[in-house]
PDB file of N, CA, C and O in Angstrom:
ATOM      1  N   ASP A   1      74.992-138.011  81.327  1.00  0.00           N
ATOM      2  CA  ASP A   1      73.617-138.970  81.507  1.00  0.00           C
ATOM      3  C   ASP A   1      73.564-139.710  80.438  1.00  0.00           C
ATOM      4  O   ASP A   1      73.729-139.600  79.074  1.00  0.00           O
ATOM      5  N   ASP A   2      72.864-140.555  81.136  1.00  0.00           N
ATOM      6  CA  ASP A   2      72.222-142.111  79.779  1.00  0.00           C
ATOM      7  C   ASP A   2      71.382-141.430  79.242  1.00  0.00           C
ATOM      8  O   ASP A   2      70.410-140.841  79.195  1.00  0.00           O
ATOM      9  N   LEU A   3      71.305-141.301  77.702  1.00  0.00           N
ATOM     10  CA  LEU A   3      70.377-141.067  77.013  1.00  0.00           C
ATOM     11  C   LEU A   3      69.638-141.796  75.754  1.00  0.00           C
ATOM     12  O   LEU A   3      70.461-142.773  75.070  1.00  0.00           O
ATOM     13  N   LEU A   4      68.413-142.072  75.790  1.00  0.00           N
ATOM     14  CA  LEU A   4      68.175-142.910  74.543  1.00  0.00           C
ATOM     15  C   LEU A   4      66.771-142.159  73.826  1.00  0.00           C
ATOM     16  O   LEU A   4      65.765-141.735  74.816  1.00  0.00           O
ATOM     17  N   LEU A   5      66.830-141.487  72.431  1.00  0.00           N
ATOM     18  CA  LEU A   5      65.868-140.532  72.163  1.00  0.00           C
ATOM     19  C   LEU A   5      65.446-141.221  70.730  1.00  0.00           C
ATOM     20  O   LEU A   5      66.369-141.605  69.788  1.00  0.00           O
ATOM     21  N   ILE A   6      64.177-141.277  70.771  1.00  0.00           N
ATOM     22  CA  ILE A   6      63.533-141.758  69.419  1.00  0.00           C
ATOM     23  C   ILE A   6      63.318-140.481  68.778  1.00  0.00           C
ATOM     24  O   ILE A   6      62.792-139.186  68.956  1.00  0.00           O
ATOM     25  N   THR A   7      64.038-140.261  67.076  1.00  0.00           N
ATOM     26  CA  THR A   7      63.822-139.314  66.435  1.00  0.00           C
ATOM     27  C   THR A   7      63.076-139.153  65.208  1.00  0.00           C
ATOM     28  O   THR A   7      62.646-138.586  64.799  1.00  0.00           O
ATOM     29  N   SER A   8      62.246-140.810  65.144  1.00  0.00           N
ATOM     30  CA  SER A   8      61.851-140.865  64.329  1.00  0.00           C
ATOM     31  C   SER A   8      60.964-141.882  64.065  1.00  0.00           C
ATOM     32  O   SER A   8      61.206-143.307  64.704  1.00  0.00           O
ATOM     33  N   PRO A   9      59.168-141.953  64.014  1.00  0.00           N
ATOM     34  CA  PRO A   9      58.689-140.915  64.049  1.00  0.00           C
ATOM     35  C   PRO A   9      58.723-140.293  64.940  1.00  0.00           C
ATOM     36  O   PRO A   9      58.270-140.779  66.334  1.00  0.00           O
ATOM     37  N   VAL A  10      57.772-139.257  64.581  1.00  0.00           N
ATOM     38  CA  VAL A  10      57.389-137.941  65.877  1.00  0.00           C
ATOM     39  C   VAL A  10      56.157-138.392  66.523  1.00  0.00           C
ATOM     40  O   VAL A  10      55.335-138.971  65.695  1.00  0.00           O
ATOM     41  N   VAL A  11      55.914-137.611  67.584  1.00  0.00           N
ATOM     42  CA  VAL A  11      54.448-137.987  67.955  1.00  0.00           C
ATOM     43  C   VAL A  11      53.794-137.909  66.998  1.00  0.00           C
ATOM     44  O   VAL A  11      53.635-136.476  66.703  1.00  0.00           O
ATOM     45  N   GLY A  12      52.323-138.179  66.797  1.00  0.00           N
ATOM     46  CA  GLY A  12      51.325-137.556  66.006  1.00  0.00           C
ATOM     47  C   GLY A  12      51.702-137.852  64.797  1.00  0.00           C
ATOM     48  O   GLY A  12      50.452-137.723  63.673  1.00  0.00           O
ATOM     49  N   THR A  13      52.844-138.683  64.389  1.00  0.00           N
ATOM     50  CA  THR A  13      52.537-139.064  62.844  1.00  0.00           C
ATOM     51  C   THR A  13      51.443-139.756  62.382  1.00  0.00           C
ATOM     52  O   THR A  13      51.605-140.942  63.254  1.00  0.00           O
ATOM     53  N   ARG A  14      50.899-140.084  61.442  1.00  0.00           N
ATOM     54  CA  ARG A  14      50.068-140.945  60.968  1.00  0.00           C
ATOM     55  C   ARG A  14      50.659-142.027  60.202  1.00  0.00           C
ATOM     56  O   ARG A  14      51.347-141.437  59.136  1.00  0.00           O
ATOM     57  N   LEU A  15      50.523-143.105  60.702  1.00  0.00           N
ATOM     58  CA  LEU A  15      51.331-144.310  59.920  1.00  0.00           C
ATOM     59  C   LEU A  15      50.441-144.729  58.795  1.00  0.00           C
ATOM     60  O   LEU A  15      48.907-145.146  59.139  1.00  0.00           O
ATOM     61  N   THR A  16      50.813-145.432  57.514  1.00  0.00           N
ATOM     62  CA  THR A  16      50.149-146.003  56.598  1.00  0.00           C
ATOM     63  C   THR A  16      50.541-147.474  56.672  1.00  0.00           C
ATOM     64  O   THR A  16      51.721-147.674  56.472  1.00  0.00           O
ATOM     65  N   ALA A  17      49.485-148.098  56.404  1.00  0.00           N
ATOM     66  CA  ALA A  17      49.841-149.949  56.570  1.00  0.00           C
ATOM     67  C   ALA A  17      50.944-149.937  54.935  1.00  0.00           C
ATOM     68  O   ALA A  17      50.362-149.464  54.157  1.00  0.00           O
ATOM     69  N   ALA A  18      51.822-150.949  55.533  1.00  0.00           N
ATOM     70  CA  ALA A  18      52.509-150.672  54.270  1.00  0.00           C
ATOM     71  C   ALA A  18      53.418-150.261  53.680  1.00  0.00           C
ATOM     72  O   ALA A  18      54.226-150.236  52.593  1.00  0.00           O
ATOM     73  N   GLU A  19      53.357-148.756  54.224  1.00  0.00           N
ATOM     74  CA  GLU A  19      54.206-147.997  53.667  1.00  0.00           C
ATOM     75  C   GLU A  19      55.765-147.990  54.429  1.00  0.00           C
ATOM     76  O   GLU A  19      55.480-147.707  55.636  1.00  0.00           O
ATOM     77  N   PRO A  20      56.845-147.708  53.856  1.00  0.00           N
ATOM     78  CA  PRO A  20      57.702-147.838  54.536  1.00  0.00           C
ATOM     79  C   PRO A  20      57.913-146.817  55.547  1.00  0.00           C
ATOM     80  O   PRO A  20      57.643-145.420  54.902  1.00  0.00           O
ATOM     81  N   THR A  21      58.391-147.140  56.756  1.00  0.00           N
ATOM     82  CA  THR A  21      58.291-145.851  58.081  1.00  0.00           C
ATOM     83  C   THR A  21      60.254-146.408  58.381  1.00  0.00           C
ATOM     84  O   THR A  21      60.136-147.195  59.306  1.00  0.00           O
ATOM     85  N   PRO A  22      60.230-145.065  58.278  1.00  0.00           N
ATOM     86  CA  PRO A  22      61.924-145.337  59.563  1.00  0.00           C
ATOM     87  C   PRO A  22      61.529-145.341  61.119  1.00  0.00           C
ATOM     88  O   PRO A  22      60.861-144.437  61.296  1.00  0.00           O
ATOM     89  N   LEU A  23      62.155-146.040  61.540  1.00  0.00           N
ATOM     90  CA  LEU A  23      61.999-145.901  62.952  1.00  0.00           C
ATOM     91  C   LEU A  23      63.218-145.592  63.508  1.00  0.00           C
ATOM     92  O   LEU A  23      64.506-146.239  63.019  1.00  0.00           O
ATOM     93  N   ALA A  24      63.580-144.628  63.875  1.00  0.00           N
ATOM     94  CA  ALA A  24      65.130-143.976  64.136  1.00  0.00           C
ATOM     95  C   ALA A  24      65.335-143.833  65.579  1.00  0.00           C
ATOM     96  O   ALA A  24      64.107-142.857  66.343  1.00  0.00           O
ATOM     97  N   TRP A  25      66.570-144.063  66.105  1.00  0.00           N
ATOM     98  CA  TRP A  25      66.604-143.299  67.675  1.00  0.00           C
ATOM     99  C   TRP A  25      68.494-143.038  67.701  1.00  0.00           C
ATOM    100  O   TRP A  25      69.260-143.117  66.229  1.00  0.00           O
ATOM    101  N   TYR A  26      68.547-142.124  68.878  1.00  0.00           N
ATOM    102  CA  TYR A  26      69.683-141.934  68.943  1.00  0.00           C
ATOM    103  C   TYR A  26      70.017-142.289  70.378  1.00  0.00           C
ATOM    104  O   TYR A  26      69.825-142.251  71.394  1.00  0.00           O
ATOM    105  N   THR A  27      71.419-142.641  70.692  1.00  0.00           N
ATOM    106  CA  THR A  27      71.705-142.761  72.185  1.00  0.00           C
ATOM    107  C   THR A  27      73.089-142.260  72.388  1.00  0.00           C
ATOM    108  O   THR A  27      74.487-143.040  71.250  1.00  0.00           O
ATOM    109  N   ASN A  28      73.390-142.108  73.304  1.00  0.00           N
ATOM    110  CA  ASN A  28      74.680-141.913  73.555  1.00  0.00           C
ATOM    111  C   ASN A  28      75.316-142.575  74.754  1.00  0.00           C
ATOM    112  O   ASN A  28      76.773-142.359  75.375  1.00  0.00           O
ATOM    113  N   THR A  29      74.576-143.387  75.214  1.00  0.00           N
ATOM    114  CA  THR A  29      75.257-144.547  76.310  1.00  0.00           C
ATOM    115  C   THR A  29      75.664-145.843  75.579  1.00  0.00           C
ATOM    116  O   THR A  29      75.392-146.831  75.345  1.00  0.00           O
ATOM    117  N   PRO A  30      76.862-145.964  75.893  1.00  0.00           N
ATOM    118  CA  PRO A  30      77.506-147.201  75.187  1.00  0.00           C
ATOM    119  C   PRO A  30      77.068-148.661  76.004  1.00  0.00           C
ATOM    120  O   PRO A  30      76.945-149.632  75.148  1.00  0.00           O
ATOM    121  N   SER A  31      76.346-148.639  76.940  1.00  0.00           N
ATOM    122  CA  SER A  31      76.024-150.120  77.556  1.00  0.00           C
ATOM    123  C   SER A  31      74.700-150.382  76.806  1.00  0.00           C
ATOM    124  O   SER A  31      74.235-151.436  76.842  1.00  0.00           O
ATOM    125  N   ILE A  32      73.839-149.323  75.969  1.00  0.00           N
ATOM    126  CA  ILE A  32      72.768-149.740  75.591  1.00  0.00           C
ATOM    127  C   ILE A  32      73.140-150.471  73.863  1.00  0.00           C
ATOM    128  O   ILE A  32      73.627-149.523  73.081  1.00  0.00           O
ATOM    129  N   THR A  33      73.387-151.611  73.947  1.00  0.00           N
ATOM    130  CA  THR A  33      74.084-152.437  73.108  1.00  0.00           C
ATOM    131  C   THR A  33      72.680-152.925  71.475  1.00  0.00           C
ATOM    132  O   THR A  33      73.315-152.965  70.506  1.00  0.00           O
ATOM    133  N   SER A  34      71.215-152.916  72.363  1.00  0.00           N
ATOM    134  CA  SER A  34      70.334-153.301  71.375  1.00  0.00           C
ATOM    135  C   SER A  34      69.247-152.482  71.657  1.00  0.00           C
ATOM    136  O   SER A  34      68.987-152.094  72.606  1.00  0.00           O
ATOM    137  N   ILE A  35      68.050-152.216  70.650  1.00  0.00           N
ATOM    138  CA  ILE A  35      67.000-151.928  70.906  1.00  0.00           C
ATOM    139  C   ILE A  35      66.174-152.984  70.535  1.00  0.00           C
ATOM    140  O   ILE A  35      66.121-153.374  69.306  1.00  0.00           O
ATOM    141  N   THR A  36      64.528-152.878  71.133  1.00  0.00           N
ATOM    142  CA  THR A  36      63.904-153.509  71.126  1.00  0.00           C
ATOM    143  C   THR A  36      62.599-152.899  70.673  1.00  0.00           C
ATOM    144  O   THR A  36      62.467-152.089  71.165  1.00  0.00           O
ATOM    145  N   LEU A  37      61.918-152.960  69.448  1.00  0.00           N
ATOM    146  CA  LEU A  37      61.251-152.191  68.549  1.00  0.00           C
ATOM    147  C   LEU A  37      59.714-152.655  68.872  1.00  0.00           C
ATOM    148  O   LEU A  37      59.748-154.424  68.111  1.00  0.00           O
ATOM    149  N   SER A  38      59.135-152.219  68.951  1.00  0.00           N
ATOM    150  CA  SER A  38      57.741-152.805  69.488  1.00  0.00           C
ATOM    151  C   SER A  38      56.224-151.504  69.157  1.00  0.00           C
ATOM    152  O   SER A  38      56.784-150.510  69.386  1.00  0.00           O
ATOM    153  N   TYR A  39      55.345-151.605  68.992  1.00  0.00           N
ATOM    154  CA  TYR A  39      54.014-151.155  69.061  1.00  0.00           C
ATOM    155  C   TYR A  39      52.847-151.389  69.361  1.00  0.00           C
ATOM    156  O   TYR A  39      52.462-152.595  69.938  1.00  0.00           O
ATOM    157  N   SER A  40      52.162-150.537  69.485  1.00  0.00           N
ATOM    158  CA  SER A  40      50.645-150.831  70.375  1.00  0.00           C
ATOM    159  C   SER A  40      49.660-150.082  69.712  1.00  0.00           C
ATOM    160  O   SER A  40      49.992-148.839  69.292  1.00  0.00           O
ATOM    161  N   THR A  41      48.655-150.495  70.087  1.00  0.00           N
ATOM    162  CA  THR A  41      47.476-150.084  69.013  1.00  0.00           C
ATOM    163  C   THR A  41      46.298-149.995  69.935  1.00  0.00           C
ATOM    164  O   THR A  41      45.088-149.176  69.749  1.00  0.00           O
ATOM    165  N   ASP A  42      46.685-149.878  71.445  1.00  0.00           N
ATOM    166  CA  ASP A  42      45.661-149.689  72.383  1.00  0.00           C
ATOM    167  C   ASP A  42      46.365-148.802  73.539  1.00  0.00           C
ATOM    168  O   ASP A  42      46.365-149.114  74.849  1.00  0.00           O
ATOM    169  N   VAL A  43      47.150-147.891  72.899  1.00  0.00           N
ATOM    170  CA  VAL A  43      47.390-146.605  73.878  1.00  0.00           C
ATOM    171  C   VAL A  43      48.518-147.336  74.831  1.00  0.00           C
ATOM    172  O   VAL A  43      48.544-146.956  76.368  1.00  0.00           O
ATOM    173  N   GLY A  44      49.171-148.445  74.513  1.00  0.00           N
ATOM    174  CA  GLY A  44      50.451-149.079  75.832  1.00  0.00           C
ATOM    175  C   GLY A  44      49.703-150.215  76.607  1.00  0.00           C
ATOM    176  O   GLY A  44      50.673-150.547  77.490  1.00  0.00           O
ATOM    177  N   SER A  45      48.857-150.647  76.491  1.00  0.00           N
ATOM    178  CA  SER A  45      48.100-151.680  77.342  1.00  0.00           C
ATOM    179  C   SER A  45      48.509-153.136  76.793  1.00  0.00           C
ATOM    180  O   SER A  45      48.989-153.998  77.903  1.00  0.00           O
ATOM    181  N   THR A  46      48.917-153.331  75.673  1.00  0.00           N
ATOM    182  CA  THR A  46      49.531-154.037  74.971  1.00  0.00           C
ATOM    183  C   THR A  46      50.485-154.002  73.881  1.00  0.00           C
ATOM    184  O   THR A  46      50.288-152.777  73.284  1.00  0.00           O
ATOM    185  N   TRP A  47      51.627-154.890  73.601  1.00  0.00           N
ATOM    186  CA  TRP A  47      52.481-154.432  72.704  1.00  0.00           C
ATOM    187  C   TRP A  47      52.897-155.424  71.997  1.00  0.00           C
ATOM    188  O   TRP A  47      53.037-156.473  72.504  1.00  0.00           O
ATOM    189  N   THR A  48      53.219-155.637  70.524  1.00  0.00           N
ATOM    190  CA  THR A  48      53.623-156.281  69.763  1.00  0.00           C
ATOM    191  C   THR A  48      54.955-156.030  69.294  1.00  0.00           C
ATOM    192  O   THR A  48      55.431-155.009  68.720  1.00  0.00           O
ATOM    193  N   ALA A  49      55.948-156.955  69.103  1.00  0.00           N
ATOM    194  CA  ALA A  49      57.083-156.825  68.961  1.00  0.00           C
ATOM    195  C   ALA A  49      57.358-156.532  67.363  1.00  0.00           C
ATOM    196  O   ALA A  49      56.711-157.235  66.636  1.00  0.00           O
ATOM    197  N   ILE A  50      58.310-155.994  67.292  1.00  0.00           N
ATOM    198  CA  ILE A  50      58.982-155.589  65.417  1.00  0.00           C
ATOM    199  C   ILE A  50      59.808-156.457  65.235  1.00  0.00           C
ATOM    200  O   ILE A  50      60.499-157.003  64.568  1.00  0.00           O
ATOM    201  N   ALA A  51      61.081-156.031  66.240  1.00  0.00           N
ATOM    202  CA  ALA A  51      62.514-156.373  65.897  1.00  0.00           C
ATOM    203  C   ALA A  51      63.293-155.881  67.171  1.00  0.00           C
ATOM    204  O   ALA A  51      63.230-155.416  67.678  1.00  0.00           O
ATOM    205  N   THR A  52      64.309-156.708  67.279  1.00  0.00           N
ATOM    206  CA  THR A  52      65.428-156.220  68.252  1.00  0.00           C
ATOM    207  C   THR A  52      66.648-156.198  67.365  1.00  0.00           C
ATOM    208  O   THR A  52      67.186-156.988  66.508  1.00  0.00           O
ATOM    209  N   VAL A  53      67.705-155.096  67.301  1.00  0.00           N
ATOM    210  CA  VAL A  53      68.601-154.257  66.610  1.00  0.00           C
ATOM    211  C   VAL A  53      69.433-154.145  67.166  1.00  0.00           C
ATOM    212  O   VAL A  53      69.467-153.765  68.024  1.00  0.00           O
ATOM    213  N   PRO A  54      70.657-154.423  66.922  1.00  0.00           N
ATOM    214  CA  PRO A  54      71.630-153.114  67.405  1.00  0.00           C
ATOM    215  C   PRO A  54      71.261-151.579  67.331  1.00  0.00           C
ATOM    216  O   PRO A  54      70.906-151.355  66.750  1.00  0.00           O
ATOM    217  N   ALA A  55      71.985-151.106  68.671  1.00  0.00           N
ATOM    218  CA  ALA A  55      71.841-149.950  68.977  1.00  0.00           C
ATOM    219  C   ALA A  55      72.288-149.141  68.013  1.00  0.00           C
ATOM    220  O   ALA A  55      71.986-147.961  67.605  1.00  0.00           O
ATOM    221  N   ALA A  56      73.509-149.713  67.456  1.00  0.00           N
ATOM    222  CA  ALA A  56      74.453-148.577  66.559  1.00  0.00           C
ATOM    223  C   ALA A  56      73.930-148.682  64.884  1.00  0.00           C
ATOM    224  O   ALA A  56      74.329-147.528  64.363  1.00  0.00           O
ATOM    225  N   GLN A  57      72.819-149.207  64.929  1.00  0.00           N
ATOM    226  CA  GLN A  57      72.288-148.970  63.493  1.00  0.00           C
ATOM    227  C   GLN A  57      71.333-148.193  63.418  1.00  0.00           C
ATOM    228  O   GLN A  57      71.386-147.755  62.165  1.00  0.00           O
ATOM    229  N   LYS A  58      70.832-147.624  64.500  1.00  0.00           N
ATOM    230  CA  LYS A  58      70.592-146.096  64.076  1.00  0.00           C
ATOM    231  C   LYS A  58      69.281-146.108  63.501  1.00  0.00           C
ATOM    232  O   LYS A  58      67.906-145.342  64.053  1.00  0.00           O
ATOM    233  N   VAL A  59      68.575-147.082  62.908  1.00  0.00           N
ATOM    234  CA  VAL A  59      67.428-146.906  62.138  1.00  0.00           C
ATOM    235  C   VAL A  59      67.056-148.233  61.276  1.00  0.00           C
ATOM    236  O   VAL A  59      67.574-149.134  61.579  1.00  0.00           O
ATOM    237  N   TYR A  60      65.903-148.564  61.588  1.00  0.00           N
ATOM    238  CA  TYR A  60      65.254-149.775  60.997  1.00  0.00           C
ATOM    239  C   TYR A  60      64.105-149.366  60.117  1.00  0.00           C
ATOM    240  O   TYR A  60      63.264-148.591  60.521  1.00  0.00           O
ATOM    241  N   MET A  61      63.805-149.764  58.852  1.00  0.00           N
ATOM    242  CA  MET A  61      62.760-149.342  58.306  1.00  0.00           C
ATOM    243  C   MET A  61      61.634-150.621  58.447  1.00  0.00           C
ATOM    244  O   MET A  61      61.646-151.711  58.310  1.00  0.00           O
ATOM    245  N   TRP A  62      60.618-150.226  58.612  1.00  0.00           N
ATOM    246  CA  TRP A  62      59.650-151.001  59.036  1.00  0.00           C
ATOM    247  C   TRP A  62      58.482-150.305  58.226  1.00  0.00           C
ATOM    248  O   TRP A  62      57.867-149.476  57.541  1.00  0.00           O
ATOM    249  N   TYR A  63      57.616-151.544  57.791  1.00  0.00           N
ATOM    250  CA  TYR A  63      56.402-151.441  57.215  1.00  0.00           C
ATOM    251  C   TYR A  63      55.036-151.815  58.186  1.00  0.00           C
ATOM    252  O   TYR A  63      54.879-153.230  58.701  1.00  0.00           O
ATOM    253  N   PRO A  64      54.200-150.935  58.528  1.00  0.00           N
ATOM    254  CA  PRO A  64      53.352-150.840  59.057  1.00  0.00           C
ATOM    255  C   PRO A  64      52.476-151.669  58.892  1.00  0.00           C
ATOM    256  O   PRO A  64      52.016-151.762  57.763  1.00  0.00           O
ATOM    257  N   PRO A  65      51.252-153.189  59.816  1.00  0.00           N
ATOM    258  CA  PRO A  65      50.644-154.352  59.270  1.00  0.00           C
ATOM    259  C   PRO A  65      49.297-152.729  59.303  1.00  0.00           C
ATOM    260  O   PRO A  65      49.158-151.818  59.894  1.00  0.00           O
ATOM    261  N   ASN A  66      48.423-153.569  58.592  1.00  0.00           N
ATOM    262  CA  ASN A  66      47.142-153.385  58.274  1.00  0.00           C
ATOM    263  C   ASN A  66      46.171-153.782  59.934  1.00  0.00           C
ATOM    264  O   ASN A  66      46.406-154.752  59.977  1.00  0.00           O
ATOM    265  N   ILE A  67      45.795-152.714  60.492  1.00  0.00           N
ATOM    266  CA  ILE A  67      45.088-153.030  61.743  1.00  0.00           C
ATOM    267  C   ILE A  67      43.801-152.856  61.428  1.00  0.00           C
ATOM    268  O   ILE A  67      43.243-152.791  62.909  1.00  0.00           O
ATOM    269  N   GLY A  68      43.427-152.205  60.557  1.00  0.00           N
ATOM    270  CA  GLY A  68      41.822-152.112  60.550  1.00  0.00           C
ATOM    271  C   GLY A  68      41.449-150.756  61.069  1.00  0.00           C
ATOM    272  O   GLY A  68      42.456-149.838  61.323  1.00  0.00           O
ATOM    273  N   SER A  69      40.403-150.003  60.812  1.00  0.00           N
ATOM    274  CA  SER A  69      39.909-149.214  61.244  1.00  0.00           C
ATOM    275  C   SER A  69      39.225-148.657  62.851  1.00  0.00           C
ATOM    276  O   SER A  69      38.733-149.845  62.971  1.00  0.00           O
TER     277      SER A  69
END
């Protein structure tokens, strides 16, 4: 079966603005050649792009923006 698994950060992780945060994934599916990373601050209503990277890269170091409180 096709699989794309987000391995980091785990659900519930509290992120800190400007602190390096690894975004990591695993896939066993050769047809997945790139991963588009994005984030939401409103429970998924809207998304902001971070980057599109090769799936084989398996990790992307992200510095979360300061979005206020």
